[in-house]
CSV table of C-alpha atoms in Angstrom, one decimal:
chain,number,residue,atom,x,y,z
A,1,MET,CA,-11.2,-67.0,-30.8
A,2,GLY,CA,-9.5,-67.7,-34.0
A,3,ALA,CA,-6.3,-66.3,-35.6
A,4,LEU,CA,-8.4,-63.5,-37.1
A,5,SER,CA,-9.8,-62.2,-33.9
A,6,LYS,CA,-6.4,-62.5,-32.1
A,7,SER,CA,-4.6,-60.5,-34.7
A,8,PRO,CA,-6.8,-58.6,-37.2
A,9,TRP,CA,-4.8,-56.8,-39.8
A,10,ILE,CA,-6.0,-53.4,-40.9
A,11,ILE,CA,-5.7,-51.5,-44.1
A,12,HIS,CA,-6.3,-47.7,-44.2
A,13,TYR,CA,-7.4,-45.7,-47.2
A,14,ASP,CA,-7.9,-41.9,-47.2
A,15,GLY,CA,-10.9,-41.1,-49.3
A,16,SER,CA,-10.9,-37.4,-49.3
A,17,SER,CA,-10.4,-36.6,-45.6
A,18,CYS,CA,-8.5,-33.6,-44.3
A,19,ASN,CA,-5.8,-35.7,-42.8
A,20,GLY,CA,-7.0,-35.2,-39.3
A,21,CYS,CA,-8.5,-38.7,-39.1
A,22,ASP,CA,-5.6,-40.3,-40.9
A,23,ILE,CA,-3.0,-39.0,-38.4
A,24,GLU,CA,-5.3,-40.2,-35.6
A,25,VAL,CA,-5.5,-43.7,-37.2
A,26,LEU,CA,-1.7,-43.7,-37.1
A,27,ALA,CA,-1.6,-42.2,-33.6
A,28,ALA,CA,-3.8,-45.1,-32.4
A,29,LEU,CA,-1.1,-47.5,-33.5
A,30,MET,CA,1.6,-45.6,-31.7
A,31,PRO,CA,3.0,-46.2,-28.2
A,32,ARG,CA,0.5,-44.0,-26.3
A,33,PHE,CA,-2.7,-45.8,-27.5
A,34,ASP,CA,-1.0,-48.9,-28.9
A,35,LEU,CA,-3.6,-50.7,-30.9
A,36,GLU,CA,-0.9,-53.2,-31.7
A,37,ARG,CA,-1.3,-54.7,-28.2
A,38,PHE,CA,-4.5,-56.3,-29.6
A,39,GLY,CA,-2.5,-57.8,-32.4
A,40,VAL,CA,-3.7,-55.2,-34.8
A,41,ILE,CA,-1.1,-54.7,-37.6
A,42,ASN,CA,-1.3,-52.0,-40.2
A,43,THR,CA,-0.7,-53.5,-43.6
A,44,GLY,CA,-0.5,-51.8,-47.0
A,45,ASN,CA,-1.7,-54.9,-48.9
A,46,PRO,CA,-5.4,-55.4,-49.3
A,47,LYS,CA,-5.0,-59.1,-49.7
A,48,HIS,CA,-3.5,-59.4,-46.1
A,49,ALA,CA,-6.2,-57.2,-44.5
A,50,ASP,CA,-9.2,-58.1,-42.4
A,51,ILE,CA,-10.4,-54.6,-41.5
A,52,LEU,CA,-10.8,-51.7,-43.9
A,53,LEU,CA,-10.6,-48.3,-42.3
A,54,LEU,CA,-11.9,-45.6,-44.6
A,55,THR,CA,-11.5,-41.9,-43.8
A,56,GLY,CA,-13.0,-39.1,-45.7
A,57,SER,CA,-15.9,-39.1,-48.1
A,58,ILE,CA,-16.4,-40.6,-51.5
A,59,ASN,CA,-15.8,-38.7,-54.7
A,60,GLU,CA,-15.8,-39.5,-58.4
A,61,GLN,CA,-12.0,-40.2,-58.5
A,62,ASN,CA,-11.7,-42.5,-55.5
A,63,LYS,CA,-14.9,-44.5,-56.0
A,64,SER,CA,-13.1,-47.2,-58.0
A,65,VAL,CA,-10.1,-47.2,-55.7
A,66,VAL,CA,-12.2,-47.9,-52.6
A,67,LYS,CA,-14.2,-50.5,-54.4
A,68,ASN,CA,-11.0,-52.1,-55.7
A,69,ILE,CA,-9.4,-52.4,-52.3
A,70,TYR,CA,-12.6,-53.8,-50.8
A,71,ASP,CA,-12.9,-56.4,-53.5
A,72,GLN,CA,-9.3,-57.5,-53.1
A,73,MET,CA,-9.7,-58.2,-49.4
A,74,PRO,CA,-10.4,-61.8,-48.5
A,75,HIS,CA,-13.6,-62.9,-46.7
A,76,PRO,CA,-14.6,-62.4,-43.9
A,77,LYS,CA,-13.9,-58.6,-43.8
A,78,VAL,CA,-15.2,-55.7,-41.8
A,79,VAL,CA,-15.4,-52.1,-43.1
A,80,VAL,CA,-15.1,-49.2,-40.6
A,81,ALA,CA,-16.1,-45.6,-41.6
A,82,VAL,CA,-13.7,-43.4,-39.6
A,83,GLY,CA,-14.9,-39.9,-38.8
A,84,ILE,CA,-17.9,-37.9,-39.8
A,85,CYS,CA,-16.7,-37.4,-43.4
A,86,ALA,CA,-16.7,-41.2,-44.0
A,87,THR,CA,-20.1,-41.4,-42.3
A,88,SER,CA,-22.0,-38.7,-44.1
A,89,GLY,CA,-19.7,-36.2,-45.8
A,90,GLY,CA,-19.6,-34.1,-42.7
A,91,ILE,CA,-18.7,-30.4,-43.1
A,92,PHE,CA,-17.9,-31.0,-46.7
A,93,ARG,CA,-21.2,-32.7,-47.7
A,94,GLU,CA,-22.3,-29.7,-49.7
A,95,CYS,CA,-19.1,-29.6,-51.8
A,96,TYR,CA,-19.6,-30.3,-55.5
A,97,ASN,CA,-17.1,-33.2,-55.5
A,98,VAL,CA,-18.4,-35.0,-52.4
A,99,GLN,CA,-20.9,-37.7,-53.0
A,100,GLY,CA,-21.4,-38.8,-49.4
A,101,GLY,CA,-20.1,-41.3,-46.9
A,102,ALA,CA,-18.3,-44.6,-47.5
A,103,ASP,CA,-21.5,-46.5,-47.6
A,104,LYS,CA,-22.1,-45.2,-51.1
A,105,VAL,CA,-19.7,-47.7,-52.6
A,106,VAL,CA,-19.0,-50.4,-50.0
A,107,PRO,CA,-21.1,-51.9,-47.2
A,108,VAL,CA,-20.1,-50.3,-43.9
A,109,ASP,CA,-20.2,-52.3,-40.6
A,110,PHE,CA,-19.2,-49.6,-38.1
A,111,TYR,CA,-19.4,-45.8,-38.1
A,112,VAL,CA,-16.9,-44.0,-35.8
A,113,PRO,CA,-18.0,-40.5,-34.9
A,114,GLY,CA,-15.8,-37.5,-34.5
A,115,CYS,CA,-14.1,-34.6,-36.3
A,116,ALA,CA,-11.3,-35.5,-36.1
A,117,VAL,CA,-12.0,-39.0,-34.6
A,118,ARG,CA,-10.3,-39.7,-31.3
A,119,PRO,CA,-7.9,-42.7,-31.0
A,120,GLU,CA,-10.0,-44.1,-28.1
A,121,ALA,CA,-13.0,-44.3,-30.4
A,122,LEU,CA,-10.9,-46.1,-33.0
A,123,ILE,CA,-9.9,-48.7,-30.3
A,124,ASP,CA,-13.5,-49.2,-29.6
A,125,ALA,CA,-14.2,-49.8,-33.3
A,126,ALA,CA,-11.4,-52.2,-33.6
A,127,VAL,CA,-12.6,-54.3,-30.6
A,128,ALA,CA,-16.1,-54.3,-32.1
A,129,ALA,CA,-14.8,-55.3,-35.5
A,130,VAL,CA,-13.0,-58.3,-34.0
A,131,ALA,CA,-16.2,-59.6,-32.6
A,132,LEU,CA,-17.9,-59.1,-35.9
A,133,LEU,CA,-15.1,-60.9,-37.7
A,134,ASP,CA,-15.7,-64.0,-35.5
A,135,LYS,CA,-19.4,-63.9,-36.3
A,136,LYS,CA,-18.8,-63.5,-40.0
A,137,ARG,CA,-16.3,-66.4,-40.0
A,138,ASP,CA,-18.7,-68.7,-38.1
A,139,ALA,CA,-21.5,-67.8,-40.6
A,140,MET,CA,-19.1,-68.7,-43.4
A,141,LYS,CA,-18.2,-72.0,-41.8
A,142,ALA,CA,-21.9,-72.8,-41.4
A,143,GLY,CA,-22.3,-72.0,-45.1
A,144,LYS,CA,-24.6,-69.1,-44.5
A,145,ALA,CA,-22.5,-66.4,-46.1
B,1,MET,CA,20.6,-52.1,-71.5
B,2,SER,CA,17.0,-52.9,-70.7
B,3,GLY,CA,14.2,-50.7,-71.9
B,4,ARG,CA,12.0,-48.4,-69.9
B,5,THR,CA,9.3,-49.6,-67.5
B,6,ILE,CA,6.6,-47.6,-65.8
B,7,ILE,CA,6.0,-48.5,-62.2
B,8,PRO,CA,2.8,-47.1,-60.7
B,9,PHE,CA,3.2,-45.7,-57.1
B,10,GLY,CA,-0.1,-45.2,-55.3
B,11,PRO,CA,-2.8,-44.0,-54.7
B,12,GLN,CA,-3.1,-46.6,-52.0
B,13,HIS,CA,0.4,-47.6,-50.8
B,14,PRO,CA,2.1,-48.2,-47.5
B,15,VAL,CA,4.4,-45.2,-47.5
B,16,LEU,CA,2.0,-42.3,-47.1
B,17,PRO,CA,-1.3,-42.3,-45.4
B,18,GLU,CA,-2.6,-40.1,-48.2
B,19,PRO,CA,-3.3,-40.9,-51.8
B,20,ILE,CA,-1.0,-39.5,-54.5
B,21,HIS,CA,-0.3,-41.3,-57.7
B,22,LEU,CA,3.1,-41.2,-59.4
B,23,ASP,CA,4.0,-43.0,-62.6
B,24,LEU,CA,7.7,-43.8,-62.2
B,25,VAL,CA,9.5,-44.3,-65.5
B,26,VAL,CA,12.4,-46.5,-64.6
B,27,GLU,CA,15.4,-47.9,-66.5
B,28,ASP,CA,16.7,-50.8,-64.4
B,29,GLU,CA,16.5,-49.3,-60.9
B,30,LYS,CA,17.0,-45.7,-61.9
B,31,VAL,CA,14.1,-43.3,-62.1
B,32,ILE,CA,14.1,-41.4,-65.3
B,33,GLU,CA,11.0,-39.4,-64.8
B,34,ALA,CA,8.0,-39.2,-62.5
B,35,ILE,CA,4.6,-38.3,-63.8
B,36,PRO,CA,2.1,-37.3,-61.1
B,37,ARG,CA,-1.6,-37.7,-61.1
B,38,ILE,CA,-3.5,-35.8,-58.3
B,39,GLY,CA,-7.1,-35.1,-57.5
B,40,PHE,CA,-8.0,-38.2,-55.5
B,41,ILE,CA,-9.1,-36.2,-52.5
B,42,HIS,CA,-10.4,-33.1,-54.2
B,43,ARG,CA,-13.5,-31.9,-52.4
B,44,GLY,CA,-14.1,-28.5,-54.0
B,45,LEU,CA,-14.3,-26.6,-50.7
B,46,GLU,CA,-13.3,-23.2,-52.1
B,47,ARG,CA,-16.9,-23.0,-53.5
B,48,LEU,CA,-18.3,-23.7,-50.0
B,49,VAL,CA,-17.9,-19.9,-49.4
B,50,GLU,CA,-21.1,-19.6,-51.4
B,51,LYS,CA,-23.0,-21.7,-48.8
B,52,LYS,CA,-21.3,-20.9,-45.5
B,53,ASP,CA,-21.0,-17.3,-44.4
B,54,PHE,CA,-17.6,-15.7,-43.8
B,55,ILE,CA,-17.7,-16.3,-40.0
B,56,ASP,CA,-18.6,-20.0,-40.3
B,57,PHE,CA,-16.1,-20.6,-43.1
B,58,VAL,CA,-13.3,-20.6,-40.5
B,59,TYR,CA,-14.4,-24.1,-39.6
B,60,VAL,CA,-14.0,-25.2,-43.2
B,61,ALA,CA,-10.7,-23.5,-43.6
B,62,GLU,CA,-9.4,-25.4,-40.5
B,63,ARG,CA,-10.4,-28.6,-42.1
B,64,ILE,CA,-8.5,-28.1,-45.3
B,65,CYS,CA,-5.7,-30.0,-43.5
B,66,GLY,CA,-5.7,-31.8,-40.2
B,67,ILE,CA,-2.0,-31.3,-39.6
B,68,CYS,CA,-1.6,-27.6,-39.9
B,69,SER,CA,-5.3,-26.8,-39.2
B,70,PHE,CA,-4.8,-23.9,-36.9
B,71,ILE,CA,-2.5,-22.0,-39.4
B,72,HIS,CA,-5.1,-22.6,-42.2
B,73,GLY,CA,-7.8,-21.1,-40.0
B,74,MET,CA,-5.7,-18.3,-38.9
B,75,THR,CA,-4.5,-17.3,-42.4
B,76,TYR,CA,-8.1,-17.3,-43.6
B,77,CYS,CA,-8.9,-14.9,-40.6
B,78,LEU,CA,-5.9,-12.7,-41.5
B,79,ALA,CA,-7.3,-12.3,-45.0
B,80,VAL,CA,-10.8,-11.5,-43.9
B,81,GLU,CA,-9.6,-9.2,-41.1
B,82,GLU,CA,-7.5,-7.2,-43.6
B,83,VAL,CA,-10.5,-6.8,-45.9
B,84,MET,CA,-12.7,-5.7,-43.1
B,85,LYS,CA,-10.0,-3.5,-41.5
B,86,ILE,CA,-10.3,-5.3,-38.1
B,87,GLU,CA,-7.5,-4.7,-35.6
B,88,VAL,CA,-6.8,-7.9,-33.7
B,89,PRO,CA,-5.8,-7.3,-30.0
B,90,ALA,CA,-2.2,-7.9,-29.2
B,91,ARG,CA,-2.9,-10.8,-26.8
B,92,ALA,CA,-4.8,-12.7,-29.5
B,93,GLN,CA,-1.9,-12.2,-31.9
B,94,TYR,CA,0.5,-13.7,-29.4
B,95,LEU,CA,-1.9,-16.6,-28.7
B,96,ARG,CA,-2.0,-17.2,-32.4
B,97,ILE,CA,1.8,-17.4,-32.4
B,98,VAL,CA,1.7,-19.9,-29.6
B,99,TRP,CA,-0.7,-22.2,-31.3
B,100,SER,CA,1.0,-21.8,-34.7
B,101,GLU,CA,4.3,-22.9,-33.2
B,102,LEU,CA,2.8,-25.8,-31.3
B,103,SER,CA,1.3,-27.0,-34.6
B,104,ARG,CA,4.7,-26.6,-36.2
B,105,ILE,CA,6.4,-28.7,-33.5
B,106,HIS,CA,3.8,-31.4,-33.7
B,107,SER,CA,3.8,-31.4,-37.5
B,108,HIS,CA,7.6,-31.6,-37.7
B,109,LEU,CA,7.7,-34.5,-35.2
B,110,LEU,CA,5.0,-36.3,-37.2
B,111,TRP,CA,7.2,-35.8,-40.3
B,112,LEU,CA,10.3,-37.0,-38.6
B,113,GLY,CA,8.4,-40.2,-37.6
B,114,LEU,CA,7.1,-40.8,-41.1
B,115,THR,CA,10.5,-40.3,-42.5
B,116,ALA,CA,12.1,-42.7,-40.1
B,117,ASP,CA,9.4,-45.2,-41.2
B,118,ALA,CA,10.2,-44.5,-44.8
B,119,PHE,CA,13.9,-45.5,-44.3
B,120,GLY,CA,12.9,-48.4,-42.2
B,121,PHE,CA,13.9,-47.2,-38.7
B,122,GLU,CA,10.7,-48.4,-36.9
B,123,SER,CA,11.7,-47.6,-33.3
B,124,LEU,CA,12.7,-44.0,-34.2
B,125,PHE,CA,9.3,-43.6,-35.9
B,126,MET,CA,7.7,-44.7,-32.6
B,127,GLN,CA,9.9,-42.4,-30.5
B,128,SER,CA,9.1,-39.4,-32.6
B,129,TRP,CA,5.3,-40.1,-32.3
B,130,ARG,CA,5.6,-40.7,-28.6
B,131,LEU,CA,7.1,-37.2,-28.2
B,132,ARG,CA,4.4,-35.8,-30.5
B,133,GLU,CA,1.7,-37.1,-28.1
B,134,LEU,CA,3.2,-34.9,-25.4
B,135,ILE,CA,2.8,-31.8,-27.6
B,136,LEU,CA,-0.7,-32.9,-28.5
B,137,ASP,CA,-1.4,-33.0,-24.7
B,138,ILE,CA,-0.5,-29.3,-24.4
B,139,ILE,CA,-2.7,-28.6,-27.4
B,140,GLU,CA,-5.6,-30.6,-26.0
B,141,GLU,CA,-5.2,-28.8,-22.6
B,142,THR,CA,-5.4,-25.4,-24.2
B,143,THR,CA,-7.9,-25.9,-27.0
B,144,GLY,CA,-9.8,-29.1,-26.3
B,145,GLY,CA,-8.9,-30.7,-29.6
B,146,ARG,CA,-6.1,-32.9,-30.6
B,147,VAL,CA,-5.8,-32.2,-34.3
B,148,ILE,CA,-8.5,-29.7,-35.1
B,149,PHE,CA,-8.2,-26.8,-32.6
B,150,GLY,CA,-11.2,-24.7,-33.4
B,151,SER,CA,-9.5,-21.7,-31.7
B,152,ALA,CA,-9.1,-19.2,-34.5
B,153,LYS,CA,-11.9,-16.9,-35.3
B,154,VAL,CA,-12.4,-13.7,-37.3
B,155,GLY,CA,-11.4,-10.9,-35.0
B,156,GLY,CA,-9.2,-12.8,-32.6
B,157,VAL,CA,-9.1,-16.2,-30.9
B,158,ARG,CA,-11.8,-18.2,-29.1
B,159,ARG,CA,-9.9,-19.3,-26.0
B,160,ASP,CA,-7.4,-17.7,-23.6
B,161,ILE,CA,-4.4,-19.3,-21.9
B,162,SER,CA,-3.8,-18.0,-18.4
B,163,ALA,CA,-0.4,-16.7,-17.4
B,164,GLU,CA,0.3,-19.7,-15.0
B,165,LYS,CA,-0.7,-22.1,-17.8
B,166,MET,CA,1.6,-20.4,-20.2
B,167,GLN,CA,4.5,-20.7,-17.8
B,168,GLU,CA,3.7,-24.4,-17.3
B,169,ILE,CA,3.7,-24.9,-21.1
B,170,VAL,CA,7.1,-23.2,-21.5
B,171,LYS,CA,8.5,-25.3,-18.7
B,172,LYS,CA,7.2,-28.5,-20.3
B,173,LEU,CA,8.5,-27.6,-23.7
B,174,ARG,CA,11.9,-26.8,-22.2
B,175,SER,CA,12.0,-30.3,-20.7
B,176,TYR,CA,10.8,-31.9,-24.0
B,177,GLN,CA,13.5,-30.0,-25.8
B,178,LYS,CA,16.1,-32.4,-24.4
B,179,GLU,CA,14.1,-35.4,-25.7
B,180,MET,CA,13.8,-33.7,-29.1
B,181,ASP,CA,17.6,-33.2,-29.1
B,182,ASP,CA,18.1,-36.9,-28.4
B,183,ILE,CA,15.9,-37.8,-31.4
B,184,GLY,CA,17.6,-35.2,-33.5
B,185,LYS,CA,21.0,-36.7,-32.7
B,186,VAL,CA,19.9,-40.0,-34.1
B,187,PHE,CA,18.6,-38.4,-37.3
B,188,LEU,CA,21.6,-36.3,-37.8
B,189,GLY,CA,24.4,-38.5,-36.3
B,190,ASP,CA,23.5,-42.1,-37.0
B,191,LEU,CA,25.6,-43.6,-39.7
B,192,THR,CA,22.8,-45.7,-41.3
B,193,VAL,CA,20.4,-42.8,-41.3
B,194,GLN,CA,23.0,-40.6,-43.0
B,195,HIS,CA,23.6,-43.3,-45.5
B,196,ARG,CA,19.9,-43.0,-46.5
B,197,LEU,CA,19.7,-39.2,-46.5
B,198,ARG,CA,23.0,-37.7,-47.5
B,199,GLY,CA,23.3,-36.8,-51.2
B,200,VAL,CA,19.9,-38.2,-51.9
B,201,GLY,CA,17.3,-36.0,-53.8
B,202,VAL,CA,19.5,-33.0,-54.3
B,203,LEU,CA,17.6,-29.8,-55.4
B,204,SER,CA,20.0,-27.1,-56.5
B,205,THR,CA,19.4,-23.5,-55.3
B,206,ALA,CA,18.8,-22.4,-58.9
B,207,SER,CA,16.1,-25.0,-59.5
B,208,ALA,CA,14.6,-24.5,-56.1
B,209,LYS,CA,14.1,-20.9,-57.0
B,210,ALA,CA,13.0,-21.5,-60.6
B,211,LEU,CA,10.5,-24.2,-59.7
B,212,GLY,CA,9.0,-22.2,-56.8
B,213,ALA,CA,9.9,-24.4,-53.9
B,214,VAL,CA,8.6,-23.2,-50.5
B,215,GLY,CA,9.3,-23.8,-46.8
B,216,PRO,CA,11.9,-26.2,-45.5
B,217,MET,CA,12.4,-27.5,-49.1
B,218,LEU,CA,13.5,-24.0,-50.2
B,219,ARG,CA,15.5,-23.2,-47.0
B,220,ALA,CA,17.4,-26.5,-47.3
B,221,SER,CA,18.6,-25.4,-50.7
B,222,GLY,CA,20.3,-22.4,-49.3
B,223,VAL,CA,17.6,-19.8,-49.8
B,224,SER,CA,16.8,-17.6,-46.8
B,225,SER,CA,13.0,-17.3,-47.0
B,226,ASP,CA,10.5,-17.5,-44.3
B,227,ILE,CA,7.1,-15.8,-44.5
B,228,ARG,CA,7.1,-15.3,-40.7
B,229,MET,CA,9.8,-12.7,-41.3
B,230,MET,CA,7.1,-10.5,-42.9
B,231,GLY,CA,5.8,-10.0,-39.4
B,232,TYR,CA,2.2,-11.0,-39.7
B,233,SER,CA,0.4,-11.5,-36.4
B,234,SER,CA,3.1,-9.9,-34.3
B,235,TYR,CA,5.9,-12.2,-35.5
B,236,GLY,CA,7.7,-8.9,-36.4
B,237,THR,CA,8.2,-8.2,-32.7
B,238,LEU,CA,10.0,-11.4,-32.0
B,239,ASP,CA,13.7,-11.9,-32.7
B,240,PHE,CA,14.5,-14.8,-35.0
B,241,ALA,CA,16.0,-15.6,-38.4
B,242,PRO,CA,15.1,-18.2,-41.1
B,243,ILE,CA,16.9,-21.5,-40.7
B,244,VAL,CA,19.0,-22.2,-43.8
B,245,GLU,CA,21.0,-25.2,-44.8
B,246,GLN,CA,23.3,-25.4,-47.9
B,247,ASP,CA,23.5,-29.1,-48.7
B,248,ALA,CA,20.1,-29.3,-50.6
B,249,ASP,CA,19.7,-33.0,-50.0
B,250,CYS,CA,17.3,-35.0,-47.9
B,251,TYR,CA,19.7,-34.7,-45.0
B,252,ALA,CA,19.6,-30.9,-45.2
B,253,ARG,CA,15.8,-30.9,-45.2
B,254,CYS,CA,15.8,-33.1,-42.2
B,255,LYS,CA,18.2,-30.8,-40.4
B,256,VAL,CA,16.2,-27.7,-41.2
B,257,ARG,CA,13.1,-29.2,-39.6
B,258,ILE,CA,15.0,-30.5,-36.5
B,259,ARG,CA,16.5,-27.0,-36.0
B,260,GLU,CA,13.0,-25.5,-36.4
B,261,LEU,CA,11.8,-27.5,-33.5
B,262,ASP,CA,14.2,-25.6,-31.3
B,263,GLN,CA,13.3,-22.3,-32.9
B,264,SER,CA,9.6,-22.9,-32.3
B,265,VAL,CA,10.1,-23.5,-28.6
B,266,GLY,CA,12.1,-20.3,-28.5
B,267,LEU,CA,9.3,-18.4,-30.3
B,268,ILE,CA,6.7,-19.7,-27.9
B,269,GLU,CA,8.8,-18.6,-25.0
B,270,SER,CA,9.3,-15.1,-26.3
B,271,ALA,CA,5.6,-14.8,-27.3
B,272,ALA,CA,4.7,-15.8,-23.7
B,273,SER,CA,7.0,-13.2,-22.3
B,274,LYS,CA,5.5,-10.5,-24.4
B,275,MET,CA,1.9,-11.4,-23.8
B,276,ILE,CA,0.1,-8.6,-22.0
B,277,ASP,CA,-3.3,-8.8,-20.4
B,278,GLY,CA,-6.2,-7.6,-22.5
B,279,PRO,CA,-9.1,-8.8,-24.7
B,280,ILE,CA,-8.6,-11.8,-26.9
B,281,ASP,CA,-11.1,-10.8,-29.6
B,282,VAL,CA,-13.0,-7.8,-31.0
B,283,LYS,CA,-16.6,-7.7,-32.1
B,284,VAL,CA,-17.0,-8.2,-35.8
B,285,THR,CA,-19.7,-6.0,-37.4
B,286,GLY,CA,-20.5,-5.5,-41.0
B,287,THR,CA,-19.6,-7.7,-44.0
B,288,PRO,CA,-16.4,-8.0,-46.0
B,289,ASN,CA,-16.1,-5.8,-49.1
B,290,GLY,CA,-12.8,-5.9,-51.0
B,291,GLU,CA,-10.0,-8.3,-51.5
B,292,PHE,CA,-6.8,-9.4,-49.9
B,293,PHE,CA,-4.0,-11.9,-50.3
B,294,ALA,CA,-2.8,-13.2,-46.9
B,295,ARG,CA,0.4,-15.1,-46.6
B,296,SER,CA,1.7,-17.2,-43.7
B,297,GLU,CA,4.3,-19.8,-43.0
B,298,GLN,CA,3.1,-23.3,-42.4
B,299,PRO,CA,5.2,-26.2,-41.3
B,300,ARG,CA,5.4,-27.1,-45.0
B,301,GLY,CA,6.0,-23.6,-46.3
B,302,GLU,CA,4.1,-20.6,-47.5
B,303,VAL,CA,0.3,-20.7,-47.8
B,304,ILE,CA,-1.6,-18.0,-49.5
B,305,TYR,CA,-5.3,-17.2,-48.9
B,306,TYR,CA,-7.1,-14.9,-51.3
B,307,ALA,CA,-10.5,-13.6,-50.1
B,308,LYS,CA,-12.8,-11.4,-52.1
B,309,GLY,CA,-16.0,-10.0,-50.5
B,310,ASN,CA,-18.8,-8.1,-52.2
B,311,GLY,CA,-20.5,-6.7,-49.2
B,312,THR,CA,-22.7,-9.7,-48.5
B,313,LYS,CA,-22.1,-12.2,-45.7
B,314,PHE,CA,-20.9,-14.7,-48.3
B,315,LEU,CA,-17.5,-14.2,-49.8
B,316,GLN,CA,-17.5,-14.0,-53.6
B,317,ARG,CA,-14.3,-15.9,-54.0
B,318,MET,CA,-11.8,-17.7,-51.8
B,319,ARG,CA,-8.6,-19.2,-53.1
B,320,VAL,CA,-5.9,-21.2,-51.4
B,321,ARG,CA,-2.4,-21.9,-52.7
B,322,THR,CA,-0.9,-24.6,-50.4
B,323,PRO,CA,2.8,-25.4,-49.9
B,324,THR,CA,2.5,-29.0,-51.0
B,325,PHE,CA,1.1,-28.0,-54.3
B,326,ALA,CA,4.1,-25.6,-54.8
B,327,ASN,CA,6.5,-28.3,-53.8
B,328,ILE,CA,5.3,-31.0,-56.2
B,329,THR,CA,7.1,-29.6,-59.2
B,330,PRO,CA,10.5,-29.4,-57.3
B,331,LEU,CA,9.8,-33.0,-56.1
B,332,LEU,CA,9.5,-34.3,-59.7
B,333,GLU,CA,12.8,-32.6,-60.4
B,334,THR,CA,14.5,-34.3,-57.4
B,335,LEU,CA,13.1,-37.7,-58.3
B,336,LYS,CA,14.9,-37.6,-61.7
B,337,GLY,CA,17.9,-39.9,-61.6
B,338,CYS,CA,17.3,-41.3,-58.1
B,339,GLN,CA,17.2,-45.0,-57.2
B,340,LEU,CA,13.8,-46.6,-57.1
B,341,ALA,CA,14.4,-47.6,-53.4
B,342,ASP,CA,14.9,-43.9,-52.5
B,343,VAL,CA,11.6,-42.7,-53.9
B,344,PRO,CA,9.6,-43.0,-50.6
B,345,VAL,CA,12.2,-41.0,-48.7
B,346,ILE,CA,12.4,-38.3,-51.4
B,347,VAL,CA,8.6,-38.1,-51.6
B,348,LEU,CA,8.5,-37.7,-47.9
B,349,THR,CA,11.1,-35.0,-47.6
B,350,ILE,CA,8.7,-32.4,-49.2
B,351,ASP,CA,6.5,-33.2,-46.3
B,352,PRO,CA,3.5,-33.9,-48.6
B,353,CYS,CA,0.1,-33.0,-47.3
B,354,ILE,CA,-2.1,-34.1,-50.2
B,355,SER,CA,-5.4,-33.0,-48.6
B,356,CYS,CA,-4.0,-29.5,-48.5
B,357,ALA,CA,-2.8,-29.7,-52.1
B,358,GLU,CA,-6.1,-30.9,-53.5
B,359,ARG,CA,-8.6,-29.5,-51.1
């Protein structure tokens, strides 16, 4: 267990979600669910972040923003697609301005189901992400990534 | 005197969970002008009416916004029901009031928390959201969802609330009211909070009217306007008046919302007392043919749904005008002349819901 897995910092970006998943991301950090007890801190700065939480689907306007945030994050990093819109486009996948899930522009490690996603599912994702962060860090140390 | 600088604000920034971009033209620390750029979360869902039939579209309408989802779904239903001349049973109308007001309470508590966060009062933020979870519990018990209810449908509602459950809800809300008062006292009485809110972001009554502000933004500028007073969905049978404040600053907007928490609890109580036994929905036959503008009051202000049917099961056109979109112009006006450090608080006092605004 390194510093990364003891206290992973998250950054959240709303692609084109309906806000439902966004407020659940925040709710997961609040007293009831308290993701912060795992050392998870919500940061606004991509350069401080280890885990990228993406809600909502990808469209023409936010493509470059999502790519930009991802590129600015230091290695190792984990991307979590939060909710069905970030996974596949969900109920909006037939809209003319929706191109699909987050994996259209960045490599996604975890997909969290739900519309809207439940905070419990987000906690699961965060715990899984911590394990993956460790793995990625070890791979980097061994010069494999 | 230094020259002018443009500071970009957003789309990804720590203040709001949602993307909006503002180019802030500043002279030293003073904001001269704000130029918005929106469209980051445009999905184009109005055209989904061509692919989903008018019954299914309620699910899409609910997902226009995750915070006021029920009222979106309900207003869409109001529009279609008017086109199809469907009479919604009284019990369903009161159930709609109960869920609308529960969404209003949870939305206002969410807003209070985010505002506390914007002026740096972290523990107040946590307290507001803790209280909001208790409201979400009631919502989850009655609908099964936390943010997306899935309870509205064309012709009525999908779920019923039993009389005992209704009494229990009213009792719970009464006990939460005390906690809401405690939070309200901090927002309205704390000296440091007042220092951040009083006299900040003033929007005069004249400009609020001229720029088409809606909801708490308008009411805080001394205009008595609340679409619920038009009496849709049996609101006309309840006794209440719009909550108006005169100061027109961030403090007044905060006060309007805190007073509305109390009002909503009162409305739920009177809706519960008027609820009579009966069906909660009617069978929907035929297809919509005709057009109608439905208006309702969301936590953020007036929302307008326009539905036009041509006798097929797919609507020909559906249009939404959301409160945040209406409030962006007044926001730009209030940002003029403010300090750069006050921008997050002023942006938050319109209670921006960008996913509504851009759809």
